[in-house]
């Protein structure tokens, strides 16, 4: 009898209740997703985005809220106002301390950016050797910021050196990006801290750990020793980028050593990032921010910061200036080429005026989606007269733009929308003919090893299909 009553009355009642709860939850999630979508769309309207980027997020968030909303919170934020205000406040405090320190006294830094010494580290072996040397030779301070610290032989060796120097009383500060070095550096951080050094993680990965998007990464690579010498470029601290000797898997890349007044600007950038990551007042670093190295050479260098805390998009603007103002030839070396419409059309228009433009890319990079995304841009550039070259011997990771013989740009930024509009990046503009000649010689060496665009098209295994190109093109604005 009990079983009959349960089967007749209880089970349908439970099913009805459960169905009602499920319907309620489904409606609640739908309404919540729609409300969040509207809030996100309102925020996206207030951000400075190119039209294709905005409409890609608009359609994804509006029509697929369960997917679009979490993706936007993870990867959609660009110039987050709250984060930008916090970071800008720290940066402004640092700049104010620099200005106050320099007020009323003669500063060795020249307005032209002169007085520096330039040295090219042409590959990962040279950079690794110089890093080890500088860490060992530092007398009182080592400041290093990197996107990736590898959990490999190279990363382990560098951590051992930093640990040893910290135990000897050298002030070691290591700034790591939380995404680039995610879950690979716990033991390394512990070792350095136990030896007396300091380690900071920039911007937590998970949105619940912070008040902004986890998409905003610190992609800068800066190593400064005794506030006098700096190593900058695009090389991370792991075995793909650095090595004790050359090997086939080593990325083709370079770094540069800077000595002189320009190092003060790099120190200011590092301290600003460090103080933000550690939630420390820049006032603590008054002595560092006020120090300007003596002039030691004739190299003219301009330091360019770019990121969510900087007004406008300086690196993007400088790339446009170089493209629009060169007269004879322009060389662009970059691992990933996913430009916005303005850079793309500027290159097309310039090429149609019979200016020589050479674009050098890896035949196959370590980012398959970026490789597929670039081909529609490359096809248009090739038809306009741009010489497109592919480096076939492994990964080409270098970032270099040379405009005639008057300017060359190096640094951490790729020619893609993430580097130019989202990440924290650092660039160096070189104006001295001798420096530009060395960088041009490096680019020529790479170009001689490359194959041309038409020859690459014959290698069908390397070329993406038409379907994959069209599919990836739909999400290019979200990259």
Coordinates of C-alpha atoms in Angstrom, one line a residue:
X1 CA 0.0 0.0 0.0
X2 CA 2.8 2.4 0.9
X3 CA 4.7 1.6 -2.3
X4 CA 1.5 2.1 -4.3
X5 CA 0.8 5.6 -2.7
X6 CA 4.5 6.6 -3.2
X7 CA 4.4 5.6 -6.8
X8 CA 1.0 7.2 -7.4
X9 CA 1.3 10.5 -5.5
X10 CA 4.8 11.1 -4.2
X11 CA 6.9 10.5 -7.3
X12 CA 4.9 12.8 -9.7
X13 CA 4.9 15.4 -6.9
X14 CA 8.7 15.2 -6.6
X15 CA 9.1 15.3 -10.3
X16 CA 6.8 18.4 -10.5
X17 CA 8.8 20.1 -7.8
X18 CA 12.2 19.2 -9.4
X19 CA 11.0 20.4 -12.8
X20 CA 9.8 23.7 -11.3
X21 CA 13.2 24.2 -9.6
X22 CA 15.0 23.4 -12.9
X23 CA 12.8 25.8 -14.9
X24 CA 13.3 28.5 -12.2
X25 CA 17.1 28.0 -12.3
X26 CA 17.2 27.9 -16.0
X27 CA 15.2 31.2 -16.2
X28 CA 17.3 32.7 -13.5
X29 CA 20.6 31.9 -15.2
X30 CA 19.2 33.2 -18.5
X31 CA 18.1 36.5 -17.0
X32 CA 21.3 36.8 -15.0
X33 CA 23.4 36.1 -18.1
X34 CA 21.4 38.7 -20.1
X35 CA 21.8 41.3 -17.4
X36 CA 25.5 40.6 -17.2
X37 CA 25.7 40.7 -21.0
X38 CA 24.1 44.2 -21.0
X39 CA 26.5 45.4 -18.3
X40 CA 29.5 44.1 -20.3
X41 CA 28.3 45.6 -23.5
X42 CA 27.9 48.9 -21.7
X43 CA 31.5 48.6 -20.4
X44 CA 32.7 47.6 -23.9
X45 CA 31.1 50.7 -25.3
X46 CA 33.1 52.9 -22.9
X47 CA 36.4 51.3 -23.8
X48 CA 38.4 52.3 -26.8
X49 CA 38.1 49.3 -29.1
X50 CA 38.3 48.9 -32.9
X51 CA 34.9 48.1 -34.4
X52 CA 35.7 44.4 -35.3
X53 CA 36.8 43.7 -31.8
X54 CA 33.7 45.3 -30.3
X55 CA 31.2 43.5 -32.5
X56 CA 32.9 40.2 -32.0
X57 CA 32.5 40.5 -28.2
X58 CA 29.0 42.0 -28.6
X59 CA 27.7 39.0 -30.6
X60 CA 29.4 36.4 -28.4
X61 CA 28.1 38.0 -25.1
X62 CA 24.6 38.8 -26.4
X63 CA 23.8 35.5 -28.1
X64 CA 25.7 33.0 -26.0
X65 CA 25.8 34.6 -22.5
X66 CA 26.9 31.4 -20.7
X67 CA 30.0 31.3 -22.8
X68 CA 30.5 35.0 -23.6
X69 CA 30.2 36.3 -20.1
X70 CA 32.9 34.2 -18.4
X71 CA 35.2 34.6 -21.4
X72 CA 34.8 38.3 -21.3
X73 CA 35.6 38.4 -17.6
X74 CA 38.7 36.2 -18.2
X75 CA 39.9 37.7 -21.5
X76 CA 37.9 40.7 -22.5
X77 CA 38.9 43.5 -20.3
X78 CA 41.3 46.0 -21.9
X79 CA 41.7 49.4 -20.2
X80 CA 40.0 48.4 -16.9
X81 CA 39.3 51.7 -15.2
X82 CA 39.7 50.6 -11.6
X83 CA 43.0 48.8 -12.3
X84 CA 44.3 51.5 -14.6
X85 CA 43.5 54.1 -11.9
X86 CA 45.4 52.1 -9.3
X87 CA 48.4 51.4 -11.6
X88 CA 48.4 55.0 -12.9
X89 CA 48.4 56.3 -9.4
X90 CA 51.5 54.3 -8.6
X91 CA 53.2 55.3 -11.8
X92 CA 52.3 59.0 -11.3
X93 CA 53.7 58.8 -7.8
X94 CA 56.9 57.4 -9.1
X95 CA 57.2 60.0 -11.8
X96 CA 56.5 62.8 -9.3
X97 CA 59.4 61.5 -7.1
X98 CA 61.7 61.5 -10.1
X99 CA 60.6 65.1 -11.0
X100 CA 61.1 66.3 -7.4
X101 CA 64.5 64.7 -7.2
X102 CA 65.7 66.3 -10.5
X103 CA 64.2 69.7 -9.8
X104 CA 66.8 72.4 -9.3
X105 CA 69.8 70.3 -10.3
X106 CA 71.6 69.5 -13.5
X107 CA 70.7 66.0 -14.8
X108 CA 73.1 64.0 -16.9
X109 CA 70.3 62.6 -19.1
X110 CA 70.1 64.4 -22.4
X111 CA 66.7 65.5 -23.7
X112 CA 67.6 63.8 -27.0
X113 CA 67.9 60.5 -25.2
X114 CA 71.7 60.5 -25.8
X115 CA 74.6 59.5 -23.6
X116 CA 74.0 55.7 -23.7
X117 CA 76.0 52.7 -24.7
X118 CA 74.5 49.9 -26.8
X119 CA 75.4 46.3 -27.1
X120 CA 73.7 43.6 -29.1
X121 CA 73.3 40.1 -27.7
X122 CA 72.7 38.3 -31.0
X123 CA 71.2 35.0 -29.7
X124 CA 70.1 33.0 -26.6
X125 CA 73.6 31.9 -25.8
X126 CA 75.0 35.4 -25.7
X127 CA 72.1 36.6 -23.6
X128 CA 72.3 33.7 -21.2
X129 CA 76.1 34.2 -20.7
X130 CA 75.6 38.0 -20.1
X131 CA 72.7 37.4 -17.6
X132 CA 74.8 35.0 -15.6
X133 CA 77.8 37.4 -15.7
X134 CA 75.7 40.4 -14.6
X135 CA 74.0 38.5 -11.8
X136 CA 77.4 37.3 -10.5
X137 CA 79.0 40.8 -10.9
X138 CA 76.2 42.9 -9.4
X139 CA 77.5 44.8 -6.3
X140 CA 74.2 45.7 -4.6
X141 CA 71.0 45.4 -6.6
X142 CA 69.4 43.0 -9.1
X143 CA 66.0 43.9 -10.5
X144 CA 64.5 41.4 -13.0
X145 CA 61.0 41.4 -14.6
X146 CA 60.0 38.5 -16.9
X147 CA 56.9 37.0 -18.3
X148 CA 58.1 33.4 -18.1
X149 CA 60.5 31.8 -15.6
X150 CA 61.0 28.2 -16.8
X151 CA 61.1 25.2 -14.6
X152 CA 64.0 23.8 -16.6
X153 CA 67.8 23.8 -16.6
X154 CA 68.0 27.4 -17.5
X155 CA 65.4 28.7 -15.1
X156 CA 66.8 26.5 -12.3
X157 CA 70.4 27.8 -12.9
X158 CA 69.3 31.5 -12.9
X159 CA 67.3 30.9 -9.7
X160 CA 70.4 29.3 -8.1
X161 CA 72.5 32.3 -9.0
X162 CA 69.9 34.8 -7.7
X163 CA 69.5 32.8 -4.5
X164 CA 73.3 32.8 -4.0
X165 CA 73.5 36.5 -4.5
X166 CA 70.6 37.2 -2.2
X167 CA 72.3 35.2 0.5
X168 CA 75.4 37.3 0.0
X169 CA 73.4 40.5 0.8
X170 CA 72.7 41.7 -2.7
X171 CA 69.1 43.2 -3.0
X172 CA 67.3 40.8 -5.4
X173 CA 63.9 41.6 -6.6
X174 CA 62.2 39.3 -9.1
X175 CA 58.9 40.2 -10.7
X176 CA 57.0 37.4 -12.5
X177 CA 53.8 37.5 -14.4
X178 CA 51.2 35.3 -12.7
X179 CA 50.0 33.8 -16.0
X180 CA 53.3 33.3 -17.8
X181 CA 54.9 31.7 -14.7
X182 CA 51.7 30.1 -13.3
X183 CA 52.3 27.2 -11.0
X184 CA 55.8 26.6 -12.2
X185 CA 57.7 28.8 -9.8
X186 CA 56.6 28.0 -6.2
X187 CA 59.8 26.3 -5.2
X188 CA 62.0 28.9 -7.0
X189 CA 60.2 31.8 -5.2
X190 CA 60.5 30.0 -1.9
X191 CA 64.3 29.5 -2.4
X192 CA 64.9 33.2 -3.3
X193 CA 62.8 34.4 -0.4
X194 CA 64.5 32.1 2.1
X195 CA 67.8 33.5 1.0
X196 CA 66.7 37.1 1.6
X197 CA 65.5 38.0 -1.8
X198 CA 62.1 39.3 -2.8
X199 CA 59.6 37.9 -5.4
X200 CA 56.4 39.5 -6.6
X201 CA 53.6 38.1 -8.8
X202 CA 52.0 40.5 -11.2
X203 CA 48.2 40.4 -11.5
X204 CA 46.5 37.2 -10.3
X205 CA 45.3 34.9 -13.0
X206 CA 41.8 34.2 -11.7
X207 CA 39.3 37.1 -11.8
X208 CA 38.1 36.3 -8.3
X209 CA 41.6 37.1 -7.0
X210 CA 41.5 40.6 -8.4
X211 CA 39.1 43.3 -9.4
X212 CA 40.0 43.3 -13.1
X213 CA 40.4 41.0 -16.1
X214 CA 43.1 38.3 -15.9
X215 CA 43.8 39.1 -19.5
X216 CA 46.0 42.1 -18.6
X217 CA 49.5 40.6 -18.5
X218 CA 52.9 42.1 -17.8
X219 CA 54.8 41.0 -20.9
X220 CA 57.9 43.2 -20.2
X221 CA 61.4 41.7 -20.0
X222 CA 63.8 43.9 -18.1
X223 CA 66.9 43.0 -16.1
X224 CA 68.7 45.9 -14.3
X225 CA 72.0 45.6 -12.4
X226 CA 73.2 48.2 -9.8
X227 CA 70.9 50.7 -11.5
X228 CA 73.6 51.0 -14.2
X229 CA 73.1 48.3 -16.8
X230 CA 70.0 46.9 -18.3
X231 CA 69.2 43.9 -20.5
X232 CA 66.0 44.2 -22.5
X233 CA 64.3 42.4 -25.4
X234 CA 61.8 39.6 -25.9
X235 CA 63.6 36.6 -24.4
X236 CA 62.1 34.9 -21.4
X237 CA 64.1 33.0 -18.8
X238 CA 63.7 29.5 -20.0
X239 CA 65.4 26.9 -22.2
X240 CA 63.5 27.8 -25.3
X241 CA 65.0 31.3 -25.3
X242 CA 68.4 30.9 -23.5
X243 CA 71.0 28.2 -23.5
X244 CA 74.7 27.5 -22.7
X245 CA 75.3 26.5 -26.3
X246 CA 73.4 26.6 -29.6
X247 CA 71.0 23.8 -30.4
X248 CA 68.2 23.3 -33.0
X249 CA 65.3 24.0 -30.7
X250 CA 66.6 27.4 -29.5
X251 CA 64.4 30.3 -30.6
X252 CA 66.0 32.8 -32.9
X253 CA 65.9 36.0 -30.8
X254 CA 68.1 38.7 -29.4
X255 CA 68.4 41.2 -26.5
X256 CA 70.3 44.4 -26.0
X257 CA 72.4 45.8 -23.2
X258 CA 71.9 49.5 -22.4
X259 CA 74.1 51.6 -20.2
X260 CA 73.7 55.2 -19.4
X261 CA 70.8 57.7 -18.6
X262 CA 68.1 55.5 -20.4
X263 CA 68.5 52.9 -17.6
X264 CA 66.9 55.4 -15.2
X265 CA 63.6 55.2 -17.3
X266 CA 63.8 51.4 -17.3
X267 CA 64.2 51.5 -13.5
X268 CA 61.2 53.7 -13.1
X269 CA 59.1 51.3 -15.2
X270 CA 60.3 48.3 -13.0
X271 CA 59.7 50.1 -9.7
X272 CA 56.2 51.2 -10.9
X273 CA 55.3 47.6 -11.7
X274 CA 56.9 46.2 -8.6
X275 CA 55.2 48.7 -6.2
X276 CA 51.9 47.9 -7.9
X277 CA 52.3 44.2 -7.6
X278 CA 53.5 44.3 -4.0
X279 CA 51.0 47.0 -3.0
X280 CA 54.0 49.2 -1.8
X281 CA 54.3 52.9 -1.9
X282 CA 56.8 54.2 -4.5
X283 CA 58.1 56.5 -1.7
X284 CA 60.0 53.5 -0.4
X285 CA 62.1 53.6 -3.6
X286 CA 62.9 57.3 -3.6
X287 CA 66.6 56.7 -4.0
X288 CA 66.2 54.3 -6.9
X289 CA 63.8 56.6 -8.7
X290 CA 66.0 59.6 -8.2
X291 CA 69.2 58.0 -9.6
X292 CA 70.3 58.7 -13.2
X293 CA 73.4 57.0 -14.4
X294 CA 76.2 59.1 -16.0
X295 CA 76.5 59.4 -19.7
X296 CA 78.8 56.7 -21.1
X297 CA 78.3 56.7 -24.8
X298 CA 76.8 58.3 -27.9
X299 CA 73.7 56.1 -28.4
X300 CA 70.3 57.8 -28.5
X301 CA 67.5 55.7 -27.0
X302 CA 63.9 56.5 -26.2
X303 CA 62.1 54.3 -23.8
X304 CA 58.4 53.7 -24.6
X305 CA 56.0 52.1 -22.1
X306 CA 52.6 50.8 -23.2
X307 CA 49.8 49.2 -21.3
X308 CA 46.4 49.6 -19.6
X309 CA 47.7 52.2 -17.2
X310 CA 49.2 54.4 -20.0
X311 CA 47.1 57.0 -21.9
X312 CA 46.5 56.0 -25.5
X313 CA 48.6 53.2 -27.0
X314 CA 52.2 54.6 -27.4
X315 CA 53.8 51.5 -29.0
X316 CA 51.0 51.2 -31.6
X317 CA 51.3 54.9 -32.3
X318 CA 55.1 54.7 -32.8
X319 CA 54.7 51.7 -35.2
X320 CA 52.3 53.8 -37.2
X321 CA 54.8 56.7 -37.2
X322 CA 57.6 54.5 -38.5
X323 CA 55.3 53.0 -41.2
X324 CA 54.0 56.3 -42.4
X325 CA 57.2 58.3 -42.3
X326 CA 59.8 56.0 -43.7
X327 CA 61.0 56.9 -47.3
X328 CA 62.9 54.0 -48.7
X329 CA 62.7 50.7 -46.9
X330 CA 61.0 49.2 -43.8
X331 CA 61.8 45.9 -42.2
X332 CA 59.5 44.3 -39.7
X333 CA 60.5 41.1 -37.8
X334 CA 57.9 39.6 -35.5
X335 CA 56.8 36.2 -34.3
X336 CA 53.1 36.9 -34.6
X337 CA 51.4 39.1 -37.1
X338 CA 47.8 39.9 -36.3
X339 CA 47.6 43.7 -36.9
X340 CA 44.6 46.0 -36.5
X341 CA 43.0 47.6 -39.5
X342 CA 45.0 50.8 -39.2
X343 CA 48.4 49.1 -39.3
X344 CA 47.3 46.8 -42.0
X345 CA 46.0 49.5 -44.3
X346 CA 49.0 51.7 -43.6
X347 CA 51.3 49.0 -44.8
X348 CA 49.1 48.3 -47.9
X349 CA 49.0 52.0 -48.9
X350 CA 52.7 52.5 -48.3
X351 CA 53.5 49.4 -50.4
X352 CA 51.4 50.7 -53.3
X353 CA 53.6 53.8 -53.4
X354 CA 56.6 51.6 -54.4
X355 CA 58.3 51.7 -51.0
X356 CA 60.2 48.6 -50.1
X357 CA 58.6 46.8 -47.1
X358 CA 59.9 43.5 -45.9
X359 CA 58.0 41.4 -43.4
X360 CA 59.9 38.5 -41.7
X361 CA 58.0 35.8 -39.8
X362 CA 58.5 32.2 -38.6
X363 CA 57.2 29.7 -41.1
X364 CA 55.6 27.9 -38.2
X365 CA 55.4 29.6 -34.8
X366 CA 54.5 28.1 -31.4
X367 CA 51.0 29.6 -31.7
X368 CA 49.0 27.7 -34.3
X369 CA 46.0 30.0 -34.1
X370 CA 48.1 33.1 -34.7
X371 CA 49.7 31.3 -37.7
X372 CA 46.3 30.7 -39.2
X373 CA 45.0 34.2 -38.4
X374 CA 47.9 35.9 -40.2
X375 CA 47.3 34.5 -43.7
X376 CA 44.5 36.8 -44.8
X377 CA 46.6 39.8 -43.8
X378 CA 49.7 38.4 -45.6
X379 CA 47.7 37.7 -48.8
X380 CA 46.6 41.3 -49.0
X381 CA 50.1 42.6 -48.2
X382 CA 51.7 40.3 -50.8
X383 CA 49.3 41.5 -53.5
X384 CA 50.1 45.1 -52.5
X385 CA 53.8 44.5 -53.0
X386 CA 55.1 43.7 -49.5
X387 CA 57.9 41.2 -49.5
X388 CA 56.9 38.4 -47.1
X389 CA 59.6 36.1 -45.9
X390 CA 59.3 33.0 -43.7
X391 CA 62.1 31.8 -41.4
X392 CA 62.0 28.0 -41.8
X393 CA 64.6 26.8 -39.2
X394 CA 62.5 26.8 -36.0
X395 CA 60.8 29.5 -34.0
X396 CA 61.7 33.2 -34.8
X397 CA 60.7 35.1 -31.7
X398 CA 62.5 38.4 -32.3
X399 CA 60.7 41.8 -32.4
X400 CA 62.4 44.4 -34.5
X401 CA 61.3 47.3 -36.8
X402 CA 63.8 49.2 -38.9
X403 CA 62.7 52.4 -40.7
X404 CA 65.3 53.5 -43.2
X405 CA 68.5 54.4 -41.3
X406 CA 66.9 56.8 -38.9
X407 CA 65.1 54.6 -36.4
X408 CA 64.8 51.1 -35.1
X409 CA 62.3 49.7 -32.5
X410 CA 63.0 46.7 -30.3
X411 CA 61.4 45.4 -27.1
X412 CA 58.8 43.0 -25.8
X413 CA 55.8 43.8 -28.1
X414 CA 54.7 41.7 -31.1
X415 CA 52.8 43.2 -34.0
X416 CA 49.4 41.9 -32.8
X417 CA 46.4 43.4 -31.0
X418 CA 47.2 41.7 -27.7
X419 CA 50.6 43.3 -27.4
X420 CA 49.7 46.7 -28.7
X421 CA 46.3 47.1 -26.9
X422 CA 46.2 44.8 -23.9
X423 CA 49.5 43.8 -22.4
X424 CA 52.0 45.8 -20.4
X425 CA 54.9 46.1 -22.8
X426 CA 58.2 48.0 -23.1
X427 CA 59.9 49.3 -26.2
X428 CA 63.2 50.9 -27.1
X429 CA 63.6 53.3 -30.0
X430 CA 67.1 53.6 -31.3
X431 CA 68.2 56.6 -33.4
X432 CA 72.0 56.2 -33.6
X433 CA 73.2 55.0 -37.0
X434 CA 75.8 52.7 -35.5
X435 CA 73.1 50.9 -33.4
X436 CA 70.7 50.7 -36.3
X437 CA 73.5 49.2 -38.5
X438 CA 74.0 46.4 -36.0
X439 CA 70.3 45.6 -35.8
X440 CA 70.0 45.8 -39.6
X441 CA 72.9 43.3 -39.9
X442 CA 71.2 40.9 -37.5
X443 CA 67.9 41.2 -39.6
X444 CA 69.8 40.6 -42.8
X445 CA 71.4 37.4 -41.4
X446 CA 67.9 36.1 -40.5
X447 CA 66.5 37.2 -43.9
X448 CA 69.2 35.2 -45.8
X449 CA 67.9 32.1 -44.2
X450 CA 64.3 32.7 -45.1
X451 CA 62.1 31.5 -47.9
X452 CA 59.7 33.8 -49.8
X453 CA 56.0 33.8 -49.6
X454 CA 55.3 32.1 -52.9
X455 CA 57.8 29.3 -52.1
X456 CA 56.1 28.7 -48.8
X457 CA 52.7 28.4 -50.5
X458 CA 54.0 25.3 -52.3
X459 CA 54.5 23.6 -48.9
X460 CA 50.8 22.7 -48.5
X461 CA 51.5 20.9 -45.2
X462 CA 52.5 24.2 -43.7
X463 CA 49.6 26.3 -45.1
X464 CA 46.2 26.3 -43.3
X465 CA 43.1 25.3 -45.2
X466 CA 40.7 27.9 -46.5
X467 CA 38.1 26.6 -44.0
X468 CA 40.4 27.0 -41.0
X469 CA 41.4 30.5 -42.1
X470 CA 37.8 31.6 -42.4
X471 CA 36.9 30.1 -39.1
X472 CA 39.9 31.7 -37.2
X473 CA 39.1 35.0 -38.9
X474 CA 35.9 35.1 -36.9
X475 CA 37.7 35.1 -33.6
X476 CA 40.7 37.2 -34.6
X477 CA 39.3 40.4 -33.0
X478 CA 39.1 38.4 -29.7
X479 CA 42.8 37.3 -29.8

